[in-house]
mmCIF file of C-alpha atoms in Angstrom:
data_model
loop_
_atom_site.group_PDB
_atom_site.id
_atom_site.type_symbol
_atom_site.label_atom_id
_atom_site.label_comp_id
_atom_site.label_asym_id
_atom_site.label_seq_id
_atom_site.Cartn_x
_atom_site.Cartn_y
_atom_site.Cartn_z
ATOM 1 C CA UNK F 12 -25.618 8.154 2.567
ATOM 2 C CA UNK F 13 -24.266 9.104 -0.823
ATOM 3 C CA UNK F 14 -20.563 8.515 -1.580
ATOM 4 C CA UNK F 15 -19.966 12.249 -1.149
ATOM 5 C CA UNK F 16 -21.684 12.242 2.241
ATOM 6 C CA UNK F 17 -19.615 9.247 3.348
ATOM 7 C CA UNK F 18 -16.401 10.997 2.343
ATOM 8 C CA UNK F 19 -17.436 14.190 4.146
ATOM 9 C CA UNK F 20 -18.370 12.266 7.288
ATOM 10 C CA UNK F 21 -15.052 10.425 7.431
ATOM 11 C CA UNK F 22 -13.173 13.623 6.680
ATOM 12 C CA UNK F 23 -14.876 15.309 9.633
ATOM 13 C CA UNK F 24 -13.955 12.350 11.839
ATOM 14 C CA UNK F 25 -10.294 12.752 10.891
ATOM 15 C CA UNK F 26 -10.417 16.464 11.630
ATOM 16 C CA UNK F 27 -12.159 16.008 14.981
ATOM 17 C CA UNK F 28 -9.941 13.163 16.176
ATOM 18 C CA UNK F 29 -6.679 14.739 15.018
ATOM 19 C CA UNK F 30 -7.547 18.348 15.763
ATOM 20 C CA UNK F 31 -6.291 19.390 12.327
ATOM 21 C CA UNK F 32 -8.027 19.998 8.999
ATOM 22 C CA UNK F 33 -7.721 17.709 5.990
ATOM 23 C CA UNK F 34 -7.184 19.677 2.791
ATOM 24 C CA UNK F 35 -7.812 18.016 -0.584
ATOM 25 C CA UNK F 36 -5.910 19.113 -3.706
ATOM 26 C CA UNK F 37 -6.054 18.036 -7.322
ATOM 27 C CA UNK F 38 -2.416 17.573 -8.372
ATOM 28 C CA UNK F 39 -1.297 16.614 -11.907
ATOM 29 C CA UNK F 40 1.998 15.374 -10.459
ATOM 30 C CA UNK F 41 0.220 12.647 -8.470
ATOM 31 C CA UNK F 42 -0.863 9.337 -9.953
ATOM 32 C CA UNK F 43 -2.806 6.245 -8.977
ATOM 33 C CA UNK F 44 -4.465 6.139 -5.575
ATOM 34 C CA UNK F 45 -3.397 9.637 -4.569
ATOM 35 C CA UNK F 46 -1.203 10.431 -1.594
ATOM 36 C CA UNK F 47 -1.580 11.840 1.891
ATOM 37 C CA UNK F 48 0.855 13.915 3.872
ATOM 38 C CA UNK F 49 -0.076 13.419 7.503
ATOM 39 C CA UNK F 50 0.103 16.458 9.741
ATOM 40 C CA UNK F 51 2.905 16.536 12.280
ATOM 41 C CA UNK F 52 3.096 18.578 15.493
ATOM 42 C CA UNK F 53 4.827 21.263 13.408
ATOM 43 C CA UNK F 54 2.401 21.339 10.463
ATOM 44 C CA UNK F 55 -1.080 22.782 10.377
ATOM 45 C CA UNK F 56 -2.990 20.263 8.254
ATOM 46 C CA UNK F 57 -3.251 16.885 6.589
ATOM 47 C CA UNK F 58 -2.972 17.119 2.806
ATOM 48 C CA UNK F 59 -4.608 14.697 0.369
ATOM 49 C CA UNK F 60 -3.477 15.020 -3.244
ATOM 50 C CA UNK F 61 -5.184 13.153 -6.053
ATOM 51 C CA UNK F 62 -4.703 12.995 -9.844
ATOM 52 C CA UNK F 63 -7.063 14.901 -12.180
ATOM 53 C CA UNK F 64 -8.085 11.590 -13.739
ATOM 54 C CA UNK F 65 -9.597 10.538 -10.402
ATOM 55 C CA UNK F 66 -12.254 13.260 -10.112
ATOM 56 C CA UNK F 67 -15.085 10.728 -10.299
ATOM 57 C CA UNK F 68 -13.330 8.456 -7.796
ATOM 58 C CA UNK F 69 -12.664 11.229 -5.272
ATOM 59 C CA UNK F 70 -15.348 10.214 -2.731
ATOM 60 C CA UNK F 71 -13.874 6.721 -2.521
ATOM 61 C CA UNK F 72 -10.263 7.964 -2.441
ATOM 62 C CA UNK F 73 -11.123 10.408 0.325
ATOM 63 C CA UNK F 74 -12.933 7.719 2.315
ATOM 64 C CA UNK F 75 -10.052 5.286 1.871
ATOM 65 C CA UNK F 76 -7.341 7.705 2.954
ATOM 66 C CA UNK F 77 -9.475 8.879 5.874
ATOM 67 C CA UNK F 78 -9.882 5.247 6.899
ATOM 68 C CA UNK F 79 -6.114 4.816 6.876
ATOM 69 C CA UNK F 80 -5.662 7.988 8.939
ATOM 70 C CA UNK F 81 -8.345 6.982 11.427
ATOM 71 C CA UNK F 82 -6.693 3.623 12.080
ATOM 72 C CA UNK F 83 -3.474 5.410 12.967
ATOM 73 C CA UNK F 84 -5.278 7.961 15.139
ATOM 74 C CA UNK F 85 -7.239 5.271 16.987
ATOM 75 C CA UNK F 86 -4.218 3.165 17.866
ATOM 76 C CA UNK F 87 -2.776 3.661 21.327
ATOM 77 C CA UNK F 88 0.345 5.825 21.331
ATOM 78 C CA UNK F 89 2.893 2.962 21.604
ATOM 79 C CA UNK F 90 1.302 1.293 18.571
ATOM 80 C CA UNK F 91 1.332 4.357 16.313
ATOM 81 C CA UNK F 92 4.222 3.809 13.983
ATOM 82 C CA UNK F 93 6.170 4.700 10.899
ATOM 83 C CA UNK F 94 8.127 2.285 8.736
ATOM 84 C CA UNK F 95 11.712 3.306 8.047
ATOM 85 C CA UNK F 96 14.377 1.785 5.856
ATOM 86 C CA UNK F 97 17.705 0.663 7.256
ATOM 87 C CA UNK F 98 21.206 1.342 5.993
ATOM 88 C CA UNK F 99 21.311 -2.297 4.917
ATOM 89 C CA UNK F 100 18.352 -1.716 2.607
ATOM 90 C CA UNK F 101 20.187 1.022 0.727
ATOM 91 C CA UNK F 102 23.398 -0.944 0.459
ATOM 92 C CA UNK F 103 21.961 -4.366 -0.320
ATOM 93 C CA UNK F 104 19.296 -3.270 -2.782
ATOM 94 C CA UNK F 105 21.848 -1.256 -4.718
ATOM 95 C CA UNK F 106 24.153 -4.261 -4.879
ATOM 96 C CA UNK F 107 21.303 -6.555 -5.920
ATOM 97 C CA UNK F 108 20.027 -4.196 -8.593
ATOM 98 C CA UNK F 109 23.444 -3.517 -10.084
ATOM 99 C CA UNK F 110 24.243 -7.231 -10.239
ATOM 100 C CA UNK F 111 20.813 -8.027 -11.684
ATOM 101 C CA UNK F 112 21.065 -5.423 -14.439
ATOM 102 C CA UNK F 113 24.375 -6.870 -15.572
ATOM 103 C CA UNK F 114 22.762 -10.244 -16.237
ATOM 104 C CA UNK F 115 19.228 -9.260 -17.312
ATOM 105 C CA UNK F 116 20.175 -7.200 -20.326
ATOM 106 C CA UNK F 117 17.991 -4.269 -19.259
ATOM 107 C CA UNK F 118 19.089 -1.065 -20.961
ATOM 108 C CA UNK F 119 19.456 1.290 -17.999
ATOM 109 C CA UNK F 120 21.996 4.132 -18.273
ATOM 110 C CA UNK F 121 24.537 4.115 -15.467
ATOM 111 C CA UNK F 122 23.484 7.617 -14.438
ATOM 112 C CA UNK F 123 19.915 6.435 -13.749
ATOM 113 C CA UNK F 124 20.783 3.434 -11.589
ATOM 114 C CA UNK F 125 20.887 5.378 -8.267
ATOM 115 C CA UNK F 126 17.384 6.720 -8.937
ATOM 116 C CA UNK F 127 16.172 3.241 -9.860
ATOM 117 C CA UNK F 128 17.588 1.849 -6.617
ATOM 118 C CA UNK F 129 15.812 4.507 -4.565
ATOM 119 C CA UNK F 130 12.563 4.042 -6.465
ATOM 120 C CA UNK F 131 12.494 0.267 -6.047
ATOM 121 C CA UNK F 132 13.671 0.236 -2.430
ATOM 122 C CA UNK F 133 11.336 2.987 -1.273
ATOM 123 C CA UNK F 134 8.446 1.576 -3.291
ATOM 124 C CA UNK F 135 8.752 -1.828 -1.668
ATOM 125 C CA UNK F 136 8.716 -0.190 1.768
ATOM 126 C CA UNK F 137 5.611 1.825 0.914
ATOM 127 C CA UNK F 138 3.860 -1.322 -0.271
ATOM 128 C CA UNK F 139 4.817 -3.173 2.925
ATOM 129 C CA UNK F 140 3.627 -0.300 5.115
ATOM 130 C CA UNK F 141 0.336 0.264 3.345
ATOM 131 C CA UNK F 142 -1.008 -2.896 1.727
ATOM 132 C CA UNK F 143 -1.882 -5.058 4.764
ATOM 133 C CA UNK F 144 -3.654 -2.145 6.436
ATOM 134 C CA UNK F 145 -5.287 -1.094 3.167
ATOM 135 C CA UNK F 146 -6.914 -4.520 2.967
ATOM 136 C CA UNK F 147 -8.427 -3.947 6.416
ATOM 137 C CA UNK F 148 -9.619 -0.445 5.526
ATOM 138 C CA UNK F 149 -11.106 -1.525 2.208
ATOM 139 C CA UNK F 150 -12.913 -4.445 3.843
ATOM 140 C CA UNK F 151 -14.373 -2.080 6.432
ATOM 141 C CA UNK F 152 -15.510 0.383 3.756
ATOM 142 C CA UNK F 153 -17.059 -2.413 1.691
ATOM 143 C CA UNK F 154 -19.048 -3.714 4.667
ATOM 144 C CA UNK F 155 -20.062 -0.398 6.217
ATOM 145 C CA UNK F 156 -20.805 1.747 3.165
ATOM 146 C CA UNK F 157 -22.605 -0.164 0.380
ATOM 147 C CA UNK F 158 -23.282 3.010 -1.597
ATOM 148 C CA UNK F 159 -19.518 3.444 -1.985
ATOM 149 C CA UNK F 160 -19.014 -0.014 -3.472
ATOM 150 C CA UNK F 161 -19.361 0.925 -7.140
ATOM 151 C CA UNK F 162 -16.610 3.557 -6.924
ATOM 152 C CA UNK F 163 -14.531 1.255 -4.748
ATOM 153 C CA UNK F 164 -14.793 -1.595 -7.214
ATOM 154 C CA UNK F 165 -13.831 0.612 -10.159
ATOM 155 C CA UNK F 166 -10.761 1.905 -8.351
ATOM 156 C CA UNK F 167 -9.652 -1.455 -7.001
ATOM 157 C CA UNK F 168 -10.139 -3.124 -10.385
ATOM 158 C CA UNK F 169 -7.766 -0.554 -11.849
ATOM 159 C CA UNK F 170 -5.237 -1.287 -9.105
ATOM 160 C CA UNK F 171 -5.465 -5.011 -9.754
ATOM 161 C CA UNK F 172 -4.935 -4.494 -13.469
ATOM 162 C CA UNK F 173 -1.936 -2.233 -12.916
ATOM 163 C CA UNK F 174 -0.393 -4.679 -10.448
ATOM 164 C CA UNK F 175 -0.442 -7.391 -13.095
ATOM 165 C CA UNK F 176 2.342 -5.553 -14.895
ATOM 166 C CA UNK F 177 4.767 -6.796 -12.243
ATOM 167 C CA UNK F 178 4.444 -10.279 -13.747
ATOM 168 C CA UNK F 179 5.744 -9.085 -17.109
ATOM 169 C CA UNK F 180 9.237 -9.511 -18.570
ATOM 170 C CA UNK F 181 10.063 -5.797 -18.523
ATOM 171 C CA UNK F 182 9.684 -5.676 -14.742
ATOM 172 C CA UNK F 183 11.611 -8.915 -14.287
ATOM 173 C CA UNK F 184 14.462 -7.380 -16.264
ATOM 174 C CA UNK F 185 14.687 -4.450 -13.844
ATOM 175 C CA UNK F 186 13.876 -5.909 -10.426
ATOM 176 C CA UNK F 187 16.041 -8.452 -8.564
ATOM 177 C CA UNK F 188 14.304 -11.681 -7.613
ATOM 178 C CA UNK F 189 14.311 -11.056 -3.858
ATOM 179 C CA UNK F 190 12.540 -7.729 -4.268
ATOM 180 C CA UNK F 191 10.215 -8.953 -7.009
ATOM 181 C CA UNK F 192 9.131 -12.019 -5.033
ATOM 182 C CA UNK F 193 8.172 -9.851 -2.055
ATOM 183 C CA UNK F 194 6.174 -7.541 -4.303
ATOM 184 C CA UNK F 195 4.386 -10.400 -6.057
ATOM 185 C CA UNK F 196 3.529 -12.168 -2.798
ATOM 186 C CA UNK F 197 1.869 -8.986 -1.526
ATOM 187 C CA UNK F 198 0.079 -8.487 -4.842
ATOM 188 C CA UNK F 199 -1.157 -12.068 -4.631
ATOM 189 C CA UNK F 200 -2.597 -11.521 -1.144
ATOM 190 C CA UNK F 201 -4.352 -8.376 -2.370
ATOM 191 C CA UNK F 202 -5.807 -10.170 -5.400
ATOM 192 C CA UNK F 203 -6.891 -13.139 -3.263
ATOM 193 C CA UNK F 204 -8.686 -10.843 -0.840
ATOM 194 C CA UNK F 205 -10.733 -9.184 -3.560
ATOM 195 C CA UNK F 206 -11.257 -12.434 -5.422
ATOM 196 C CA UNK F 207 -12.802 -13.972 -2.322
ATOM 197 C CA UNK F 208 -14.867 -10.889 -1.463
ATOM 198 C CA UNK F 209 -16.263 -10.556 -4.977
ATOM 199 C CA UNK F 210 -16.573 -14.276 -5.665
ATOM 200 C CA UNK F 211 -14.010 -13.979 -8.456
ATOM 201 C CA UNK F 212 -11.107 -16.276 -7.479
ATOM 202 C CA UNK F 213 -9.698 -15.953 -10.986
ATOM 203 C CA UNK F 214 -8.316 -12.541 -9.995
ATOM 204 C CA UNK F 215 -5.450 -14.282 -8.198
ATOM 205 C CA UNK F 216 -4.809 -16.980 -10.817
ATOM 206 C CA UNK F 217 -1.914 -15.186 -12.544
ATOM 207 C CA UNK F 218 -0.077 -15.039 -9.214
ATOM 208 C CA UNK F 219 -0.905 -18.593 -8.181
ATOM 209 C CA UNK F 220 0.291 -19.889 -11.552
ATOM 210 C CA UNK F 221 3.518 -17.965 -10.984
ATOM 211 C CA UNK F 222 4.055 -19.824 -7.706
ATOM 212 C CA UNK F 223 2.823 -17.309 -5.126
ATOM 213 C CA UNK F 224 -0.324 -19.036 -3.864
ATOM 214 C CA UNK F 225 1.147 -20.226 -0.554
ATOM 215 C CA UNK F 226 2.835 -16.909 0.205
ATOM 216 C CA UNK F 227 -0.282 -14.932 -0.683
ATOM 217 C CA UNK F 228 -2.529 -17.100 1.492
ATOM 218 C CA UNK F 229 -0.167 -16.846 4.448
ATOM 219 C CA UNK F 230 -0.063 -13.054 4.203
ATOM 220 C CA UNK F 231 -3.841 -12.840 3.915
ATOM 221 C CA UNK F 232 -4.276 -15.150 6.897
ATOM 222 C CA UNK F 233 -2.161 -12.745 8.959
ATOM 223 C CA UNK F 234 -4.533 -9.907 8.050
ATOM 224 C CA UNK F 235 -7.402 -12.001 9.398
ATOM 225 C CA UNK F 236 -5.763 -13.566 12.450
ATOM 226 C CA UNK F 237 -3.744 -10.706 13.949
ATOM 227 C CA UNK F 238 -5.663 -8.298 16.211
ATOM 228 C CA UNK F 239 -8.033 -6.385 13.908
ATOM 229 C CA UNK F 240 -8.070 -3.324 16.182
ATOM 230 C CA UNK F 241 -5.774 -0.503 15.007
ATOM 231 C CA UNK F 242 -3.439 -1.539 17.828
ATOM 232 C CA UNK F 243 -2.697 -4.680 15.820
ATOM 233 C CA UNK F 244 -1.591 -2.919 12.645
ATOM 234 C CA UNK F 245 2.014 -2.534 13.735
ATOM 235 C CA UNK F 246 2.320 -6.243 14.485
ATOM 236 C CA UNK F 247 0.668 -7.016 11.153
ATOM 237 C CA UNK F 248 3.225 -5.018 9.184
ATOM 238 C CA UNK F 249 6.070 -6.542 11.193
ATOM 239 C CA UNK F 250 4.775 -10.054 10.531
ATOM 240 C CA UNK F 251 4.492 -9.375 6.813
ATOM 241 C CA UNK F 252 8.065 -8.069 6.834
ATOM 242 C CA UNK F 253 9.267 -11.191 8.626
ATOM 243 C CA UNK F 254 7.432 -13.536 6.277
ATOM 244 C CA UNK F 255 8.796 -11.702 3.233
ATOM 245 C CA UNK F 256 12.373 -11.697 4.554
ATOM 246 C CA UNK F 257 12.419 -7.902 4.730
ATOM 247 C CA UNK F 258 13.172 -7.277 8.402
ATOM 248 C CA UNK F 259 16.794 -6.375 7.669
ATOM 249 C CA UNK F 260 15.622 -3.653 5.291
ATOM 250 C CA UNK F 261 12.652 -2.082 7.062
ATOM 251 C CA UNK F 262 11.668 -1.599 10.696
ATOM 252 C CA UNK F 263 8.826 0.037 12.541
ATOM 253 C CA UNK F 264 9.480 2.996 14.831
ATOM 254 C CA UNK F 265 7.068 4.568 17.287
ATOM 255 C CA UNK F 266 5.660 7.901 16.167
ATOM 256 C CA UNK F 267 6.747 10.783 18.338
#
């Protein structure tokens, strides 16, 4: 199958298994990997938005997001979950960020600090919720759909390059160590996965040199050892949260 045929096939699977259409929009307000709004009992459709710059990558992006949706749909009801932040996350991250900015010298206007706190706290939760499962979905796509690999590699290579920015001094000036370490450990696991799959272990070297080799390997081992069926995804996210010392900030809840 061509990449377009793969994307169409997976899109149809989502629509059949969920009973709702998946609508795809080009949206200039969206960046990176695109985003999906999953249909609820009260909404008529799933919505995938992608940036105009990703036109060429659309078959892969569609396949990837459909893979993520299908894992959720194929989990038994008690194992279908959302990740929510706790009150402690809001309070503690704000305290950490405010204290960090006072010592780092980052020039952040006081009026922008609440938005920065929300951005960093929510972003870390999104990464925790998506990255371990994304590794499983990407591995499945790589194995099952060879004709998609060129687009997949281009997109993932861009992700890996963008993630490297978190090692830079500008990010360290903004992000408290506890939050940054969790982010970098997850980035390391992601880089290790692709480095091993592509035979390019150097992809993870910047993270291993920064001290995240052990944490990255432990996270990646969880992806491989915890039940690979969609029913195991909830446990996988919970185990990542525990290993990263994030259980006080984020918790899984069963989807209604």
